[in-house]
CSV table of C-alpha atoms in Angstrom, one decimal:
chain,number,residue,atom,x,y,z
A,666,MET,CA,6.6,42.7,-12.5
A,667,GLY,CA,6.6,41.9,-8.8
A,668,ASP,CA,8.6,39.6,-6.6
A,669,PHE,CA,6.9,36.4,-7.5
A,670,GLN,CA,7.9,32.8,-7.3
A,671,THR,CA,8.2,31.5,-10.8
A,672,SER,CA,8.7,28.2,-12.4
A,673,ILE,CA,10.2,29.7,-15.6
A,674,ARG,CA,13.9,29.3,-15.9
A,675,ASP,CA,15.6,32.0,-17.8
A,676,VAL,CA,18.2,30.5,-20.2
A,677,GLY,CA,20.8,32.9,-21.5
A,678,TYR,CA,23.2,32.4,-24.4
A,679,SER,CA,26.7,31.4,-23.4
A,680,PRO,CA,28.4,29.2,-26.0
A,681,ASP,CA,31.3,27.0,-25.0
A,682,PRO,CA,34.8,28.5,-25.4
A,683,GLY,CA,36.0,28.0,-28.9
A,684,VAL,CA,32.4,28.2,-30.3
A,685,GLY,CA,31.6,31.3,-32.3
A,686,THR,CA,28.5,33.5,-32.0
A,687,VAL,CA,26.4,30.9,-33.9
A,688,ASP,CA,26.4,27.5,-32.1
A,689,VAL,CA,25.3,24.6,-34.2
A,690,THR,CA,25.3,21.1,-32.7
A,691,ALA,CA,23.9,17.7,-33.4
A,692,ILE,CA,20.9,17.0,-31.1
A,693,ALA,CA,22.5,13.8,-29.9
A,694,ASP,CA,25.7,15.6,-28.9
A,695,ILE,CA,24.0,18.4,-27.0
A,696,ARG,CA,21.7,15.9,-25.3
A,697,ASP,CA,24.5,13.7,-24.2
A,698,ALA,CA,26.5,16.6,-22.8
A,699,ALA,CA,23.6,18.3,-21.0
A,700,ALA,CA,23.3,18.4,-17.2
A,701,ASP,CA,20.4,16.6,-15.5
A,702,GLY,CA,17.2,18.6,-15.9
A,703,GLU,CA,18.4,20.7,-18.8
A,704,PHE,CA,15.5,19.8,-20.9
A,705,THR,CA,12.7,19.8,-18.3
A,706,GLY,CA,10.4,22.5,-17.0
A,707,SER,CA,9.5,25.9,-18.5
A,708,GLN,CA,12.3,28.0,-20.0
A,709,ARG,CA,12.4,31.6,-21.3
A,710,LEU,CA,15.1,31.8,-23.9
A,711,GLY,CA,17.4,34.8,-24.3
A,712,PHE,CA,18.4,33.8,-27.8
A,713,GLU,CA,17.0,32.2,-31.0
A,714,LEU,CA,16.8,28.4,-31.0
A,715,VAL,CA,16.2,26.4,-34.2
A,716,VAL,CA,15.6,22.6,-33.9
A,717,ALA,CA,15.7,20.8,-37.2
A,718,VAL,CA,14.3,17.2,-36.8
A,719,GLU,CA,15.9,14.6,-39.0
A,720,SER,CA,14.4,11.5,-37.4
A,721,GLY,CA,12.0,10.5,-34.6
A,722,ALA,CA,9.0,12.3,-33.2
A,723,THR,CA,8.2,14.4,-30.1
A,724,GLU,CA,6.1,17.3,-29.0
A,725,HIS,CA,7.4,20.8,-28.1
A,726,SER,CA,5.4,23.6,-26.5
A,727,VAL,CA,6.0,27.3,-27.2
A,728,ASP,CA,3.8,29.9,-25.4
A,729,PHE,CA,0.8,27.5,-25.0
A,730,ALA,CA,0.9,26.1,-28.5
A,731,THR,CA,2.0,22.5,-28.6
A,732,TYR,CA,3.7,21.3,-31.9
A,733,SER,CA,4.0,17.7,-32.9
A,734,LEU,CA,7.5,17.4,-34.5
A,735,THR,CA,8.4,14.6,-36.9
A,736,ALA,CA,11.3,14.1,-39.4
A,737,GLY,CA,11.7,17.0,-41.7
A,738,ASP,CA,10.1,19.6,-39.3
A,739,VAL,CA,11.8,22.7,-38.1
A,740,LEU,CA,10.9,24.5,-34.9
A,741,TRP,CA,12.1,28.0,-34.3
A,742,VAL,CA,11.7,29.3,-30.7
A,743,HIS,CA,12.3,33.1,-30.6
A,744,ALA,CA,14.1,35.0,-27.9
A,745,GLY,CA,11.7,35.9,-25.1
A,746,GLN,CA,9.3,33.0,-25.7
A,747,VAL,CA,8.6,30.4,-23.1
A,748,GLN,CA,9.1,26.8,-24.2
A,749,GLU,CA,8.8,23.3,-22.8
A,750,TRP,CA,10.7,20.4,-24.3
A,751,GLY,CA,9.0,17.1,-25.0
A,752,ASP,CA,11.2,13.9,-25.1
A,753,ILE,CA,14.5,15.1,-26.6
A,754,HIS,CA,15.7,11.5,-26.6
A,755,ALA,CA,13.1,10.6,-29.1
A,756,VAL,CA,14.5,12.8,-31.9
A,757,ASP,CA,17.8,13.4,-33.7
A,758,GLY,CA,18.8,16.2,-36.0
A,759,VAL,CA,20.5,19.6,-35.6
A,760,MET,CA,20.1,22.3,-33.0
A,761,CYS,CA,21.2,25.9,-33.8
A,762,MET,CA,21.5,28.7,-31.2
A,763,PHE,CA,22.3,32.3,-31.9
A,764,PRO,CA,21.5,35.9,-30.8
A,765,THR,CA,18.9,37.7,-32.8
A,766,SER,CA,21.5,40.2,-33.9
A,767,MET,CA,23.2,37.6,-36.1
A,768,ILE,CA,20.4,38.1,-38.6
A,769,SER,CA,21.2,41.2,-40.6
A,770,PRO,CA,18.6,44.1,-40.7
A,771,GLY,CA,17.9,43.5,-44.3
A,772,ASP,CA,17.4,39.7,-43.9
A,773,SER,CA,15.4,40.4,-40.7
A,774,GLU,CA,13.0,42.6,-42.7
A,775,VAL,CA,12.4,39.9,-45.2
A,776,ILE,CA,11.7,37.4,-42.4
A,777,GLY,CA,9.3,39.8,-40.9
A,778,VAL,CA,7.4,40.4,-44.2
A,779,ARG,CA,7.0,36.6,-44.5
A,780,GLY,CA,5.8,36.3,-40.9
A,781,GLY,CA,8.9,34.4,-39.7
A,782,TRP,CA,9.4,36.3,-36.5
A,783,ARG,CA,5.8,35.4,-35.4
A,784,ARG,CA,5.9,31.8,-36.4
A,785,SER,CA,7.5,28.8,-34.7
A,786,HIS,CA,6.7,25.7,-36.7
A,787,TRP,CA,7.5,24.7,-40.3
A,788,PRO,CA,6.1,21.2,-41.0
A,789,SER,CA,8.0,18.7,-43.0
A,790,SER,CA,8.3,19.1,-46.7
A,791,GLY,CA,10.7,16.2,-47.3
A,792,ASP,CA,14.1,17.4,-46.1
A,793,ARG,CA,14.3,20.7,-47.9
A,794,PHE,CA,14.4,22.7,-44.7
A,795,THR,CA,16.4,20.4,-42.4
A,796,ARG,CA,19.2,19.8,-44.9
A,797,ASP,CA,20.1,23.5,-44.9
A,798,PHE,CA,20.7,23.3,-41.1
A,799,ARG,CA,22.8,20.1,-41.6
A,800,THR,CA,24.8,22.1,-44.1
A,801,LEU,CA,25.3,24.8,-41.5
A,802,LEU,CA,26.6,22.2,-39.0
A,803,ASP,CA,29.0,20.9,-41.6
A,804,MET,CA,30.2,24.4,-42.4
A,805,GLN,CA,30.8,25.1,-38.7
A,806,SER,CA,33.3,22.3,-38.6
A,807,ARG,CA,35.0,23.5,-41.8
A,808,VAL,CA,35.5,27.0,-40.6
A,809,ALA,CA,36.3,26.3,-36.9
A,810,GLY,CA,39.2,28.4,-35.8
A,811,SER,CA,39.0,30.9,-38.7
A,812,ALA,CA,38.9,34.6,-38.0
A,813,PHE,CA,36.0,34.8,-40.4
A,814,ALA,CA,34.0,31.9,-38.9
A,815,ASP,CA,31.2,34.1,-37.4
A,816,THR,CA,30.8,36.0,-40.7
A,817,ILE,CA,30.6,32.8,-42.8
A,818,LEU,CA,28.2,31.1,-40.4
A,819,ALA,CA,26.0,34.2,-40.2
A,820,HIS,CA,25.6,34.2,-44.0
A,821,VAL,CA,24.8,30.4,-44.1
A,822,LEU,CA,22.4,30.8,-41.2
A,823,SER,CA,20.6,33.6,-42.9
A,824,ALA,CA,20.4,31.7,-46.1
A,825,ALA,CA,18.9,28.7,-44.3
A,826,VAL,CA,16.3,30.7,-42.5
A,827,LEU,CA,15.4,32.8,-45.5
A,828,ALA,CA,15.0,29.7,-47.7
A,829,MET,CA,12.7,28.2,-45.1
A,830,VAL,CA,10.4,31.2,-44.5
A,831,THR,CA,10.1,32.3,-48.1
A,832,THR,CA,9.5,28.9,-49.7
A,833,ALA,CA,7.3,27.3,-47.0
A,834,ASP,CA,3.9,26.0,-48.3
A,835,GLY,CA,0.9,27.9,-46.8
A,836,GLN,CA,3.1,30.6,-45.4
A,837,SER,CA,1.0,33.2,-43.7
A,838,SER,CA,2.5,36.6,-43.0
A,839,GLY,CA,1.4,38.1,-39.7
A,840,VAL,CA,2.9,41.4,-40.6
A,841,VAL,CA,3.1,42.9,-44.1
A,842,GLY,CA,3.6,46.2,-45.7
A,843,ASP,CA,5.2,49.3,-44.1
A,844,ASP,CA,8.2,48.6,-41.9
A,845,ARG,CA,6.6,50.8,-39.2
A,846,VAL,CA,4.2,47.9,-38.5
A,847,ARG,CA,7.1,45.7,-37.5
A,848,GLN,CA,8.7,48.5,-35.5
A,849,PHE,CA,5.4,49.0,-33.7
A,850,ARG,CA,5.2,45.3,-32.7
A,851,SER,CA,8.8,45.5,-31.4
A,852,ASP,CA,8.0,48.7,-29.5
A,853,VAL,CA,5.0,47.0,-27.9
A,854,ASP,CA,7.1,44.1,-26.8
A,855,ALA,CA,9.5,46.5,-25.1
A,856,HIS,CA,6.9,48.9,-23.5
A,857,PHE,CA,3.6,47.1,-23.1
A,858,LEU,CA,3.9,46.9,-19.3
A,859,THR,CA,4.2,50.6,-18.8
A,860,ASP,CA,2.6,52.1,-22.0
A,861,ARG,CA,-0.8,51.2,-23.4
A,862,SER,CA,-1.3,54.5,-25.2
A,863,VAL,CA,-1.6,54.2,-29.0
A,864,GLY,CA,-0.6,57.9,-29.2
A,865,SER,CA,2.7,57.2,-27.4
A,866,TYR,CA,3.6,54.5,-29.9
A,867,ALA,CA,2.6,56.7,-32.8
A,868,ARG,CA,4.9,59.5,-31.5
A,869,ARG,CA,7.8,57.2,-31.2
A,870,LEU,CA,7.3,56.1,-34.8
A,871,ALA,CA,6.9,59.7,-35.9
A,872,CYS,CA,3.4,59.3,-37.3
A,873,SER,CA,-0.1,60.2,-36.3
A,874,GLU,CA,-2.5,57.9,-34.5
A,875,ARG,CA,-4.6,57.7,-37.6
A,876,SER,CA,-1.7,56.8,-39.8
A,877,LEU,CA,-0.6,54.1,-37.3
A,878,TYR,CA,-4.1,52.7,-37.2
A,879,ARG,CA,-4.3,52.5,-41.0
A,880,LEU,CA,-0.8,50.9,-41.3
A,881,VAL,CA,-1.3,48.3,-38.5
A,882,THR,CA,-4.8,47.4,-39.6
A,883,ALA,CA,-3.8,46.9,-43.2
A,884,GLY,CA,-0.7,44.9,-42.2
A,885,THR,CA,-2.2,42.7,-39.5
A,886,GLY,CA,-6.0,42.9,-39.7
A,887,GLN,CA,-6.1,44.2,-36.2
A,888,SER,CA,-5.9,47.6,-34.6
A,889,PRO,CA,-3.0,48.9,-32.6
A,890,ARG,CA,-5.0,48.7,-29.4
A,891,GLN,CA,-5.9,45.0,-30.1
A,892,LEU,CA,-2.2,44.1,-30.6
A,893,ILE,CA,-1.2,45.9,-27.4
A,894,GLU,CA,-3.9,43.9,-25.5
A,895,GLN,CA,-2.8,40.7,-27.1
A,896,ARG,CA,0.7,41.3,-25.7
A,897,VAL,CA,-0.7,41.9,-22.3
A,898,VAL,CA,-2.8,38.8,-22.5
A,899,LEU,CA,0.2,36.7,-23.5
A,900,GLU,CA,2.2,37.9,-20.5
A,901,ALA,CA,-0.8,37.3,-18.3
A,902,GLN,CA,-1.0,33.7,-19.5
A,903,ARG,CA,2.7,33.1,-18.8
A,904,MET,CA,2.4,34.5,-15.3
A,905,LEU,CA,-0.8,32.6,-14.5
A,906,VAL,CA,0.6,29.3,-15.4
A,907,HIS,CA,4.3,29.7,-14.4
A,908,GLU,CA,4.1,32.0,-11.4
A,909,ASP,CA,2.6,31.4,-7.9
A,910,ALA,CA,1.2,34.9,-7.3
A,911,PRO,CA,-2.5,35.4,-6.7
A,912,VAL,CA,-4.5,36.6,-9.7
A,913,ALA,CA,-4.9,40.0,-8.0
A,914,SER,CA,-1.2,40.4,-7.8
A,915,ILE,CA,-0.7,39.5,-11.4
A,916,ALA,CA,-3.4,42.0,-12.3
A,917,ARG,CA,-1.5,44.8,-10.5
A,918,ALA,CA,1.8,43.8,-12.0
A,919,LEU,CA,0.2,44.2,-15.4
A,920,GLY,CA,-1.1,47.6,-14.6
A,921,TYR,CA,-4.7,46.8,-13.5
A,922,ASP,CA,-5.7,48.3,-10.1
A,923,ASP,CA,-9.0,46.6,-10.3
A,924,GLN,CA,-8.9,42.8,-10.6
A,925,SER,CA,-12.3,42.7,-12.1
A,926,ASN,CA,-11.2,44.9,-15.0
A,927,PHE,CA,-8.3,42.6,-15.6
A,928,ALA,CA,-10.6,39.5,-15.5
A,929,THR,CA,-13.0,41.1,-17.9
A,930,MET,CA,-10.3,41.9,-20.4
A,931,PHE,CA,-8.7,38.4,-20.1
A,932,LYS,CA,-12.1,36.6,-20.5
A,933,ARG,CA,-12.9,38.7,-23.6
A,934,ALA,CA,-9.6,37.8,-25.2
A,935,VAL,CA,-9.2,34.2,-24.1
A,936,GLY,CA,-12.8,33.0,-23.5
A,937,GLU,CA,-12.3,32.0,-19.9
A,938,THR,CA,-11.4,33.6,-16.6
A,939,PRO,CA,-7.8,33.9,-15.4
A,940,SER,CA,-8.5,31.3,-12.6
A,941,SER,CA,-10.0,28.8,-15.1
A,942,PHE,CA,-7.1,29.3,-17.5
A,943,ARG,CA,-4.6,28.8,-14.7
A,944,GLY,CA,-6.3,25.7,-13.4
A,945,GLN,CA,-6.6,24.1,-16.9
A,946,HIS,CA,-3.0,24.6,-17.9
A,947,ARG,CA,-1.5,23.7,-14.6
A,948,THR,CA,-3.5,20.5,-14.6
A,949,ALA,CA,-2.3,19.8,-18.1
A,950,ASP,CA,1.3,20.3,-17.1
A,951,THR,CA,1.0,17.6,-14.4
A,952,ARG,CA,-0.3,14.9,-16.7
């Protein structure tokens, strides 16, 4: 994607020695132990992050959506997303970090059907969501040192996430139906920079373009081409706001030899030019 100066800090997953694959911590503990600047700036996560707020209030941004978090809310930032913390000192609760692979394929499919992999915020409904992550924290201390700790915590984690995504009020599923719809979206995430051909995605999923169009449209309300463009636009937004490259360089990095074609596509999708979008969001970041 080019040798650009970027303000996005990539954050990988490296739990402390003695901690298993699922790392569950009280927000106060991880906040107090963090290095200066740990919760500032833009971060691209290489793992799943769940923040269950038990008290206080703050804001948290995930890919240009800003969520107001209060007691009882759960925020789930997915691997690959770009986030910006608000005031972490203003809230307490539980923070859970884990690789995506800790969710079993069967549970992941249910989460996908319910739109959980495309959603970040579950507003408060009493404490019915946050208390499950508190249970996960308590369970971690109980099984610490056990050879089966990861297995136990994976089951409790999946139960907490499944309970949240399947019982949330007003849950909207962004992907329903045939599992190939979810496979298609995953494939787009992996290949959108180099492959914009609907036919190529259809071949990888062992179906015809017509079948893929029918499945994706029924499952999402949008065509395969629209979803590919959406993914390109999201990456363009990230680059415009978090990288210093000229718009023309970003256009080329995204596969557009002609900057005007890129600008036309972007304005059609977002409603403003790339330069206007960059200026608006960079101004907002400095307030």
